Amino acid sequence: MNRSILSADPKAASVGAVTPWVSAVVPIYNEVESLPPLIETIATVFQQNGISYEILCVDDGSTDGSTDLLRQLACQRPDLRAVLLRRNYGQTAAMAAGFNHARGQVIITLDGDLQNDPADIPLLLAKLDEGYDLVSGWRKDRQDAMVTRLIPSRIANWLIRRVTEVQIHDYGCSLKAYRSELVRDMNLYGELHRFLPALAFIEGARIAEIPVRHHARRYGYSKYGLGRTFRVMMDLATIFFMKKFLTRPMHVFGLFGMIAMLLGTGLGLYLTFLKLGLGQNIGDRPLLILAVVLFLTGVQLFSFGLLAELLMRTYHESQNRPIYRVREVVESENSLKSTPEV
Ligand code: UDP
Ligand code: MG
């Protein structure tokens, strides 16, 4: 399994080999001017380094002619495959489509707007070769607008780092390398591609980060604005829950539900004592409302936890999705021949 990536058989490095070693996955949404130089540069980098490859462009419902150009290029070039989506689904879905169609043992993702530099690909592969499952690029010298991009990104990265505990600087960088078995059966929703390192970390992946180059956009326009910040925060909340409680939701809902119910019951008993024991009037006391609200909230949280337990079991069992991921099984030849007595 630990076949070296860079020392892959040079014969296999011919263009369009049946199963390429590396698949470069590029989501494309209205990037018609960038496409020809992009594909040419990626191909040159792989060829110069003697790495067998395929380029997999996923057209995410472009309306500027990217679709036709891709179709045409893919017919001409044996090293290019185009997956054309029916409409615009968003970058995450486009990347997921790429992962599912990629044939390589290693997947490289990069943006279709030439902001990432394909010349960094061999560096990522070399790092992956050291035994990592995911290598992420770090746009140390990022070329984007300060107020709308860099500052929100700094804050988001800091927050994501705190929540996910994956110590990388730049979550937003698309230039990444993965071992393909890591991402192939990963389910991506919302804009979760940004959190792939965090999701991979939950699955026990070894993660590294290296600085990469970043260029200003030459053609077209950015598809995102400030609105992305909110969506990233919501996705972060999902990730936080998945990381902490995915397989044990009752531990969090049950705990808070129980605390609320106990507090509500305690207050209720106190008020009952005031009413029945001391004959006081409790009908106009805010404390009564608090007791009722606490008790009802507690019951709801508790039952929600039970439902979440059922959902979680359905989630894992309907997809045959084990709650663990095996890195490798080590055994001697003999252990295969002899079956231990039960
Ligand atoms: N993209 C996509 N679908 C979308 C939006 C973007 O496939 O709905 C692609 C886009 O073509 C580009 C990459 O995702 O290759 C990143 O988009 P963009 O460069 O606009 O993001 P930025 O670099 O400004 O964060
Ligand atoms: Mg970009």
mmCIF file of C-alpha atoms and ligand atoms in Angstrom:
data_model
loop_
_atom_site.group_PDB
_atom_site.id
_atom_site.type_symbol
_atom_site.label_atom_id
_atom_site.label_comp_id
_atom_site.label_asym_id
_atom_site.label_seq_id
_atom_site.Cartn_x
_atom_site.Cartn_y
_atom_site.Cartn_z
ATOM 1 C CA MET A 1 0.000 0.000 0.000
ATOM 2 C CA ASN A 2 2.828 2.356 0.804
ATOM 3 C CA ARG A 3 3.855 2.676 -2.796
ATOM 4 C CA SER A 4 5.848 5.806 -3.274
ATOM 5 C CA ILE A 5 3.956 8.480 -5.134
ATOM 6 C CA LEU A 6 6.811 10.226 -6.873
ATOM 7 C CA SER A 7 8.686 7.081 -7.762
ATOM 8 C CA ALA A 8 5.608 5.636 -9.470
ATOM 9 C CA ASP A 9 6.486 3.436 -12.429
ATOM 10 C CA PRO A 10 7.666 5.852 -15.152
ATOM 11 C CA LYS A 11 6.039 3.675 -17.821
ATOM 12 C CA ALA A 12 2.717 4.297 -16.182
ATOM 13 C CA ALA A 13 3.412 7.972 -16.634
ATOM 14 C CA SER A 14 2.122 7.893 -20.193
ATOM 15 C CA VAL A 15 -0.752 10.272 -20.786
ATOM 16 C CA GLY A 16 -4.192 8.753 -20.284
ATOM 17 C CA ALA A 17 -2.986 5.537 -18.608
ATOM 18 C CA VAL A 18 -5.902 3.275 -17.657
ATOM 19 C CA THR A 19 -5.710 3.939 -13.964
ATOM 20 C CA PRO A 20 -3.735 7.084 -13.377
ATOM 21 C CA TRP A 21 -1.845 7.555 -10.155
ATOM 22 C CA VAL A 22 -3.154 11.053 -9.528
ATOM 23 C CA SER A 23 -6.536 12.604 -10.393
ATOM 24 C CA ALA A 24 -6.630 16.400 -10.421
ATOM 25 C CA VAL A 25 -10.202 17.436 -9.598
ATOM 26 C CA VAL A 26 -11.189 20.958 -10.663
ATOM 27 C CA PRO A 27 -14.663 22.448 -10.090
ATOM 28 C CA ILE A 28 -15.564 24.850 -12.903
ATOM 29 C CA TYR A 29 -18.273 27.470 -12.738
ATOM 30 C CA ASN A 30 -18.021 30.151 -15.423
ATOM 31 C CA GLU A 31 -14.255 30.078 -15.912
ATOM 32 C CA VAL A 32 -14.134 29.956 -19.698
ATOM 33 C CA GLU A 33 -11.035 32.143 -20.160
ATOM 34 C CA SER A 34 -9.027 30.301 -17.521
ATOM 35 C CA LEU A 35 -9.763 26.809 -18.823
ATOM 36 C CA PRO A 36 -7.217 26.429 -21.663
ATOM 37 C CA PRO A 37 -4.181 27.791 -19.733
ATOM 38 C CA LEU A 38 -5.315 25.920 -16.588
ATOM 39 C CA ILE A 39 -5.459 22.511 -18.222
ATOM 40 C CA GLU A 40 -2.239 23.112 -20.113
ATOM 41 C CA THR A 41 -0.322 24.112 -16.965
ATOM 42 C CA ILE A 42 -1.604 21.187 -14.899
ATOM 43 C CA ALA A 43 -0.738 18.721 -17.663
ATOM 44 C CA THR A 44 2.757 20.186 -18.080
ATOM 45 C CA VAL A 45 3.495 19.928 -14.363
ATOM 46 C CA PHE A 46 2.520 16.238 -14.262
ATOM 47 C CA GLN A 47 4.391 15.392 -17.448
ATOM 48 C CA GLN A 48 7.575 17.156 -16.353
ATOM 49 C CA ASN A 49 7.559 15.209 -13.097
ATOM 50 C CA GLY A 50 6.780 11.874 -14.740
ATOM 51 C CA ILE A 51 3.577 11.287 -12.769
ATOM 52 C CA SER A 52 0.695 9.411 -14.388
ATOM 53 C CA TYR A 53 -2.396 11.579 -14.110
ATOM 54 C CA GLU A 54 -5.843 12.501 -15.294
ATOM 55 C CA ILE A 55 -7.501 15.899 -15.102
ATOM 56 C CA LEU A 56 -11.103 15.742 -14.058
ATOM 57 C CA CYS A 57 -12.999 18.988 -14.637
ATOM 58 C CA VAL A 58 -16.466 19.131 -13.134
ATOM 59 C CA ASP A 59 -18.636 21.705 -14.845
ATOM 60 C CA ASP A 60 -21.041 23.044 -12.241
ATOM 61 C CA GLY A 61 -23.771 24.291 -14.610
ATOM 62 C CA SER A 62 -21.736 27.095 -16.220
ATOM 63 C CA THR A 63 -23.541 29.590 -18.442
ATOM 64 C CA ASP A 64 -20.564 31.297 -20.094
ATOM 65 C CA GLY A 65 -19.552 28.616 -22.576
ATOM 66 C CA SER A 66 -17.249 26.693 -20.212
ATOM 67 C CA THR A 67 -19.444 23.637 -20.728
ATOM 68 C CA ASP A 68 -18.996 23.520 -24.515
ATOM 69 C CA LEU A 69 -15.306 24.295 -24.296
ATOM 70 C CA LEU A 70 -14.814 21.495 -21.752
ATOM 71 C CA ARG A 71 -16.763 19.054 -23.883
ATOM 72 C CA GLN A 72 -14.592 19.938 -26.868
ATOM 73 C CA LEU A 73 -11.304 19.752 -24.953
ATOM 74 C CA ALA A 74 -12.223 16.425 -23.338
ATOM 75 C CA CYS A 75 -12.874 14.934 -26.796
ATOM 76 C CA GLN A 76 -9.426 16.061 -27.961
ATOM 77 C CA ARG A 77 -7.266 15.314 -24.929
ATOM 78 C CA PRO A 78 -6.888 11.789 -23.563
ATOM 79 C CA ASP A 79 -5.695 13.184 -20.216
ATOM 80 C CA LEU A 80 -8.852 15.234 -19.610
ATOM 81 C CA ARG A 81 -12.261 13.982 -18.496
ATOM 82 C CA ALA A 82 -15.199 16.302 -18.114
ATOM 83 C CA VAL A 83 -18.107 15.632 -15.775
ATOM 84 C CA LEU A 84 -20.934 17.992 -16.671
ATOM 85 C CA LEU A 85 -23.516 18.570 -13.964
ATOM 86 C CA ARG A 86 -27.097 19.339 -14.982
ATOM 87 C CA ARG A 87 -27.244 22.663 -13.161
ATOM 88 C CA ASN A 88 -25.305 24.769 -10.686
ATOM 89 C CA TYR A 89 -25.120 22.855 -7.407
ATOM 90 C CA GLY A 90 -22.248 24.679 -5.722
ATOM 91 C CA GLN A 91 -18.567 23.999 -5.227
ATOM 92 C CA THR A 92 -19.052 21.255 -2.622
ATOM 93 C CA ALA A 93 -21.299 19.158 -4.866
ATOM 94 C CA ALA A 94 -18.979 19.705 -7.829
ATOM 95 C CA MET A 95 -16.053 18.447 -5.772
ATOM 96 C CA ALA A 96 -18.032 15.460 -4.524
ATOM 97 C CA ALA A 97 -18.868 14.561 -8.138
ATOM 98 C CA GLY A 98 -15.161 14.801 -8.918
ATOM 99 C CA PHE A 99 -14.247 12.523 -6.013
ATOM 100 C CA ASN A 100 -16.765 9.928 -7.136
ATOM 101 C CA HIS A 101 -15.495 9.903 -10.724
ATOM 102 C CA ALA A 102 -11.772 10.091 -9.960
ATOM 103 C CA ARG A 103 -9.808 6.934 -10.740
ATOM 104 C CA GLY A 104 -6.471 7.894 -9.215
ATOM 105 C CA GLN A 105 -5.073 6.601 -5.939
ATOM 106 C CA VAL A 106 -4.393 10.191 -4.997
ATOM 107 C CA ILE A 107 -6.733 13.116 -5.542
ATOM 108 C CA ILE A 108 -5.537 16.683 -5.917
ATOM 109 C CA THR A 109 -8.134 19.442 -5.788
ATOM 110 C CA LEU A 110 -7.577 22.949 -7.058
ATOM 111 C CA ASP A 111 -9.620 25.936 -8.201
ATOM 112 C CA GLY A 112 -10.440 26.512 -11.836
ATOM 113 C CA ASP A 113 -9.532 30.197 -11.815
ATOM 114 C CA LEU A 114 -5.711 29.854 -11.815
ATOM 115 C CA GLN A 115 -5.491 31.316 -8.307
ATOM 116 C CA ASN A 116 -3.793 28.121 -7.151
ATOM 117 C CA ASP A 117 -0.495 27.314 -8.830
ATOM 118 C CA PRO A 118 -0.262 23.809 -10.349
ATOM 119 C CA ALA A 119 3.513 24.034 -9.888
ATOM 120 C CA ASP A 120 2.883 23.313 -6.185
ATOM 121 C CA ILE A 121 1.359 19.899 -6.930
ATOM 122 C CA PRO A 122 4.671 17.951 -6.721
ATOM 123 C CA LEU A 123 5.343 19.524 -3.303
ATOM 124 C CA LEU A 124 1.960 18.326 -2.011
ATOM 125 C CA LEU A 125 2.589 14.835 -3.410
ATOM 126 C CA ALA A 126 6.027 14.676 -1.822
ATOM 127 C CA LYS A 127 4.527 15.590 1.550
ATOM 128 C CA LEU A 128 1.750 13.008 1.137
ATOM 129 C CA ASP A 129 4.458 10.484 0.404
ATOM 130 C CA GLU A 130 5.874 11.019 3.893
ATOM 131 C CA GLY A 131 2.873 9.078 5.187
ATOM 132 C CA TYR A 132 0.106 11.655 5.442
ATOM 133 C CA ASP A 133 -3.464 11.036 4.290
ATOM 134 C CA LEU A 134 -4.231 14.682 3.542
ATOM 135 C CA VAL A 135 -1.931 17.585 2.713
ATOM 136 C CA SER A 136 -3.468 21.028 2.676
ATOM 137 C CA GLY A 137 -2.127 24.144 0.994
ATOM 138 C CA TRP A 138 -1.585 27.313 2.987
ATOM 139 C CA ARG A 139 -1.949 30.544 1.001
ATOM 140 C CA LYS A 140 0.660 32.336 3.073
ATOM 141 C CA ASP A 141 0.710 35.323 0.755
ATOM 142 C CA ARG A 142 -2.926 35.421 -0.269
ATOM 143 C CA GLN A 143 -3.908 37.722 -3.159
ATOM 144 C CA ASP A 144 -7.503 38.691 -2.370
ATOM 145 C CA ALA A 145 -9.378 41.805 -1.188
ATOM 146 C CA MET A 146 -8.552 42.782 2.405
ATOM 147 C CA VAL A 147 -11.932 43.741 3.903
ATOM 148 C CA THR A 148 -14.275 41.274 2.218
ATOM 149 C CA ARG A 149 -11.934 38.295 2.100
ATOM 150 C CA LEU A 150 -8.772 38.370 4.193
ATOM 151 C CA ILE A 151 -10.168 39.665 7.487
ATOM 152 C CA PRO A 152 -13.270 37.402 7.615
ATOM 153 C CA SER A 153 -11.037 34.535 6.588
ATOM 154 C CA ARG A 154 -8.557 35.216 9.441
ATOM 155 C CA ILE A 155 -11.380 35.200 11.993
ATOM 156 C CA ALA A 156 -13.040 32.124 10.474
ATOM 157 C CA ASN A 157 -9.775 30.199 10.377
ATOM 158 C CA TRP A 158 -9.058 31.014 14.002
ATOM 159 C CA LEU A 159 -12.530 29.917 15.067
ATOM 160 C CA ILE A 160 -12.442 26.742 12.988
ATOM 161 C CA ARG A 161 -9.044 25.886 14.421
ATOM 162 C CA ARG A 162 -10.392 26.277 17.959
ATOM 163 C CA VAL A 163 -13.514 24.214 17.326
ATOM 164 C CA THR A 164 -12.119 21.412 15.181
ATOM 165 C CA GLU A 165 -8.688 21.201 16.862
ATOM 166 C CA VAL A 166 -7.102 20.600 13.463
ATOM 167 C CA GLN A 167 -4.025 22.791 13.559
ATOM 168 C CA ILE A 168 -3.874 24.230 10.063
ATOM 169 C CA HIS A 169 -3.759 27.911 9.122
ATOM 170 C CA ASP A 170 -5.848 28.078 5.985
ATOM 171 C CA TYR A 171 -9.073 26.111 5.683
ATOM 172 C CA GLY A 172 -10.221 27.975 2.584
ATOM 173 C CA CYS A 173 -7.375 26.867 0.315
ATOM 174 C CA SER A 174 -8.677 24.524 -2.371
ATOM 175 C CA LEU A 175 -5.257 23.185 -3.295
ATOM 176 C CA LYS A 176 -5.081 19.943 -1.351
ATOM 177 C CA ALA A 177 -3.926 16.357 -1.843
ATOM 178 C CA TYR A 178 -5.812 13.347 -0.467
ATOM 179 C CA ARG A 179 -5.437 9.616 -0.534
ATOM 180 C CA SER A 180 -8.535 8.796 -2.511
ATOM 181 C CA GLU A 181 -9.913 6.127 -0.170
ATOM 182 C CA LEU A 182 -10.184 8.874 2.440
ATOM 183 C CA VAL A 183 -12.595 11.068 0.514
ATOM 184 C CA ARG A 184 -14.361 8.595 -1.735
ATOM 185 C CA ASP A 185 -16.983 7.534 0.792
ATOM 186 C CA MET A 186 -17.154 10.804 2.623
ATOM 187 C CA ASN A 187 -20.576 12.451 2.406
ATOM 188 C CA LEU A 188 -20.465 16.160 1.758
ATOM 189 C CA TYR A 189 -23.383 18.530 2.276
ATOM 190 C CA GLY A 190 -23.838 22.306 2.496
ATOM 191 C CA GLU A 191 -20.453 23.902 1.946
ATOM 192 C CA LEU A 192 -18.591 21.228 3.810
ATOM 193 C CA HIS A 193 -15.701 20.967 1.325
ATOM 194 C CA ARG A 194 -14.050 23.676 3.395
ATOM 195 C CA PHE A 195 -14.142 21.348 6.372
ATOM 196 C CA LEU A 196 -12.685 18.315 4.644
ATOM 197 C CA PRO A 197 -9.586 18.417 6.884
ATOM 198 C CA ALA A 198 -11.848 18.465 9.947
ATOM 199 C CA LEU A 199 -14.032 15.633 8.596
ATOM 200 C CA ALA A 200 -10.912 13.671 7.706
ATOM 201 C CA PHE A 201 -9.544 14.316 11.185
ATOM 202 C CA ILE A 202 -12.743 12.878 12.685
ATOM 203 C CA GLU A 203 -12.058 9.797 10.568
ATOM 204 C CA GLY A 204 -8.543 9.575 11.987
ATOM 205 C CA ALA A 205 -6.545 10.920 9.030
ATOM 206 C CA ARG A 206 -2.974 12.166 9.353
ATOM 207 C CA ILE A 207 -2.945 15.763 8.192
ATOM 208 C CA ALA A 208 -0.134 18.118 7.114
ATOM 209 C CA GLU A 209 0.008 21.642 5.723
ATOM 210 C CA ILE A 210 2.552 23.296 3.446
ATOM 211 C CA PRO A 211 2.783 26.890 2.158
ATOM 212 C CA VAL A 212 1.689 27.299 -1.465
ATOM 213 C CA ARG A 213 1.633 30.147 -3.949
ATOM 214 C CA HIS A 214 -1.508 32.167 -4.605
ATOM 215 C CA HIS A 215 -2.261 34.515 -7.492
ATOM 216 C CA ALA A 216 -4.814 37.243 -7.972
ATOM 217 C CA ARG A 217 -7.767 36.270 -10.151
ATOM 218 C CA ARG A 218 -6.891 37.003 -13.780
ATOM 219 C CA TYR A 219 -10.193 36.269 -15.502
ATOM 220 C CA GLY A 220 -13.851 36.142 -14.484
ATOM 221 C CA TYR A 221 -15.145 37.055 -11.032
ATOM 222 C CA SER A 222 -15.257 35.461 -7.580
ATOM 223 C CA LYS A 223 -18.406 33.447 -6.887
ATOM 224 C CA TYR A 224 -18.513 34.315 -3.198
ATOM 225 C CA GLY A 225 -19.033 37.406 -1.076
ATOM 226 C CA LEU A 226 -19.482 38.220 2.600
ATOM 227 C CA GLY A 227 -22.603 36.001 2.785
ATOM 228 C CA ARG A 228 -20.286 33.028 2.898
ATOM 229 C CA THR A 229 -19.202 33.924 6.448
ATOM 230 C CA PHE A 230 -22.631 33.081 7.853
ATOM 231 C CA ARG A 231 -22.802 29.772 5.997
ATOM 232 C CA VAL A 232 -19.337 28.839 7.192
ATOM 233 C CA MET A 233 -20.389 29.501 10.783
ATOM 234 C CA MET A 234 -23.474 27.289 10.450
ATOM 235 C CA ASP A 235 -21.419 24.501 8.884
ATOM 236 C CA LEU A 236 -18.969 24.883 11.742
ATOM 237 C CA ALA A 237 -21.787 24.255 14.235
ATOM 238 C CA THR A 238 -22.638 21.028 12.371
ATOM 239 C CA ILE A 239 -19.018 19.928 12.394
ATOM 240 C CA PHE A 240 -18.743 20.683 16.097
ATOM 241 C CA PHE A 241 -21.707 18.434 16.806
ATOM 242 C CA MET A 242 -20.446 15.697 14.501
ATOM 243 C CA LYS A 243 -17.035 15.726 16.069
ATOM 244 C CA LYS A 244 -18.249 15.635 19.638
ATOM 245 C CA PHE A 245 -21.508 13.742 19.679
ATOM 246 C CA LEU A 246 -22.253 12.074 16.366
ATOM 247 C CA THR A 247 -22.388 8.596 17.831
ATOM 248 C CA ARG A 248 -23.790 9.585 21.219
ATOM 249 C CA PRO A 249 -26.333 12.444 20.915
ATOM 250 C CA MET A 250 -28.099 11.360 24.115
ATOM 251 C CA HIS A 251 -25.017 12.334 26.068
ATOM 252 C CA VAL A 252 -25.519 15.985 25.245
ATOM 253 C CA PHE A 253 -29.305 16.280 24.847
ATOM 254 C CA GLY A 254 -29.909 13.908 27.746
ATOM 255 C CA LEU A 255 -27.582 15.842 30.018
ATOM 256 C CA PHE A 256 -29.122 19.259 29.393
ATOM 257 C CA GLY A 257 -32.614 17.772 29.344
ATOM 258 C CA MET A 258 -32.035 16.134 32.692
ATOM 259 C CA ILE A 259 -30.630 19.303 34.273
ATOM 260 C CA ALA A 260 -33.592 21.374 33.030
ATOM 261 C CA MET A 261 -36.108 18.787 34.210
ATOM 262 C CA LEU A 262 -34.539 18.502 37.667
ATOM 263 C CA LEU A 263 -34.409 22.293 38.095
ATOM 264 C CA GLY A 264 -38.044 22.565 36.945
ATOM 265 C CA THR A 265 -39.142 19.798 39.310
ATOM 266 C CA GLY A 266 -37.196 21.354 42.214
ATOM 267 C CA LEU A 267 -38.805 24.757 41.679
ATOM 268 C CA GLY A 268 -42.207 23.121 41.260
ATOM 269 C CA LEU A 269 -41.868 21.243 44.553
ATOM 270 C CA TYR A 270 -40.788 24.445 46.303
ATOM 271 C CA LEU A 271 -43.814 26.307 44.946
ATOM 272 C CA THR A 272 -46.129 23.415 45.922
ATOM 273 C CA PHE A 273 -44.747 23.619 49.438
ATOM 274 C CA LEU A 274 -45.391 27.375 49.544
ATOM 275 C CA LYS A 275 -48.943 26.852 48.335
ATOM 276 C CA LEU A 276 -49.977 23.773 50.293
ATOM 277 C CA GLY A 277 -47.687 24.033 53.345
ATOM 278 C CA LEU A 278 -47.742 27.778 53.983
ATOM 279 C CA GLY A 279 -50.949 28.673 52.148
ATOM 280 C CA GLN A 280 -49.251 31.384 50.035
ATOM 281 C CA ASN A 281 -50.598 32.525 46.689
ATOM 282 C CA ILE A 282 -48.228 31.413 43.878
ATOM 283 C CA GLY A 283 -50.363 32.172 40.811
ATOM 284 C CA ASP A 284 -48.680 35.506 39.979
ATOM 285 C CA ARG A 285 -45.069 34.441 40.557
ATOM 286 C CA PRO A 286 -42.567 34.511 37.636
ATOM 287 C CA LEU A 287 -40.890 31.562 39.330
ATOM 288 C CA LEU A 288 -43.908 29.436 38.426
ATOM 289 C CA ILE A 289 -43.463 30.257 34.735
ATOM 290 C CA LEU A 290 -39.753 29.473 34.996
ATOM 291 C CA ALA A 291 -40.491 26.094 36.631
ATOM 292 C CA VAL A 292 -42.957 25.147 33.890
ATOM 293 C CA VAL A 293 -40.663 26.308 31.066
ATOM 294 C CA LEU A 294 -37.682 24.460 32.528
ATOM 295 C CA PHE A 295 -39.623 21.250 32.962
ATOM 296 C CA LEU A 296 -41.115 21.301 29.452
ATOM 297 C CA THR A 297 -37.758 22.218 27.873
ATOM 298 C CA GLY A 298 -36.185 19.338 29.767
ATOM 299 C CA VAL A 299 -38.744 16.838 28.494
ATOM 300 C CA GLN A 300 -38.280 18.108 24.939
ATOM 301 C CA LEU A 301 -34.489 17.978 25.027
ATOM 302 C CA PHE A 302 -34.617 14.497 26.490
ATOM 303 C CA SER A 303 -37.001 13.150 23.869
ATOM 304 C CA PHE A 304 -35.024 14.935 21.165
ATOM 305 C CA GLY A 305 -31.949 13.077 22.356
ATOM 306 C CA LEU A 306 -33.788 9.761 22.056
ATOM 307 C CA LEU A 307 -34.885 10.637 18.520
ATOM 308 C CA ALA A 308 -31.334 11.656 17.631
ATOM 309 C CA GLU A 309 -30.122 8.268 18.902
ATOM 310 C CA LEU A 310 -32.554 6.523 16.558
ATOM 311 C CA LEU A 311 -31.567 8.760 13.642
ATOM 312 C CA MET A 312 -27.889 8.175 14.298
ATOM 313 C CA ARG A 313 -28.415 4.415 14.250
ATOM 314 C CA THR A 314 -30.352 4.690 10.979
ATOM 315 C CA TYR A 315 -27.579 6.885 9.549
ATOM 316 C CA HIS A 316 -24.906 4.319 10.280
ATOM 317 C CA GLU A 317 -26.807 1.102 9.754
ATOM 318 C CA SER A 318 -28.689 2.000 6.557
ATOM 319 C CA GLN A 319 -25.398 2.802 4.839
ATOM 320 C CA ASN A 320 -23.397 0.033 6.471
ATOM 321 C CA ARG A 321 -21.277 2.813 7.847
ATOM 322 C CA PRO A 322 -19.167 1.551 10.746
ATOM 323 C CA ILE A 323 -18.499 3.916 13.621
ATOM 324 C CA TYR A 324 -14.758 3.343 13.173
ATOM 325 C CA ARG A 325 -12.298 3.443 10.277
ATOM 326 C CA VAL A 326 -9.478 0.885 10.022
ATOM 327 C CA ARG A 327 -6.115 2.221 8.853
ATOM 328 C CA GLU A 328 -4.697 -1.236 8.114
ATOM 329 C CA VAL A 329 -4.812 -4.816 9.343
ATOM 330 C CA VAL A 330 -1.446 -6.416 10.053
ATOM 331 C CA GLU A 331 -1.182 -10.202 10.068
ATOM 332 C CA SER A 332 1.362 -12.879 9.234
ATOM 333 C CA GLU A 333 0.948 -15.387 6.397
ATOM 334 C CA ASN A 334 0.347 -18.122 8.986
ATOM 335 C CA SER A 335 -2.586 -16.376 10.565
ATOM 336 C CA LEU A 336 -4.394 -16.645 7.232
ATOM 337 C CA LYS A 337 -3.851 -20.417 7.017
ATOM 338 C CA SER A 338 -4.755 -21.379 10.558
ATOM 339 C CA THR A 339 -8.185 -20.535 11.898
ATOM 340 C CA PRO A 340 -8.113 -20.061 15.641
ATOM 341 C CA GLU A 341 -10.375 -22.422 17.577
ATOM 342 C CA VAL A 342 -13.452 -20.809 18.928
HETATM 343 N N1 UDP B 1 -17.254 27.048 -8.152
HETATM 344 C C1 UDP B 1 -18.147 26.031 -8.511
HETATM 345 N N2 UDP B 1 -19.485 26.215 -8.254
HETATM 346 C C2 UDP B 1 -19.968 27.343 -7.645
HETATM 347 C C3 UDP B 1 -19.044 28.347 -7.250
HETATM 348 C C4 UDP B 1 -17.702 28.164 -7.512
HETATM 349 O O1 UDP B 1 -17.749 25.023 -9.062
HETATM 350 O O2 UDP B 1 -21.182 27.424 -7.455
HETATM 351 C C5 UDP B 1 -15.824 26.866 -8.432
HETATM 352 C C6 UDP B 1 -15.190 28.017 -9.205
HETATM 353 O O3 UDP B 1 -15.309 27.852 -10.602
HETATM 354 C C7 UDP B 1 -13.738 27.934 -8.761
HETATM 355 C C8 UDP B 1 -13.839 27.435 -7.331
HETATM 356 O O4 UDP B 1 -15.132 26.843 -7.212
HETATM 357 O O5 UDP B 1 -13.007 26.981 -9.523
HETATM 358 C C9 UDP B 1 -13.656 28.544 -6.302
HETATM 359 O O6 UDP B 1 -14.508 29.622 -6.594
HETATM 360 P P1 UDP B 1 -14.004 31.138 -6.504
HETATM 361 O O7 UDP B 1 -12.681 31.284 -7.181
HETATM 362 O O8 UDP B 1 -15.102 32.020 -6.993
HETATM 363 O O9 UDP B 1 -13.833 31.334 -4.945
HETATM 364 P P2 UDP B 1 -12.721 32.243 -4.233
HETATM 365 O O10 UDP B 1 -11.379 31.821 -4.744
HETATM 366 O O11 UDP B 1 -13.047 33.653 -4.624
HETATM 367 O O12 UDP B 1 -12.900 31.965 -2.772
HETATM 368 MG MG MG B 2 -10.763 31.776 -6.625
#
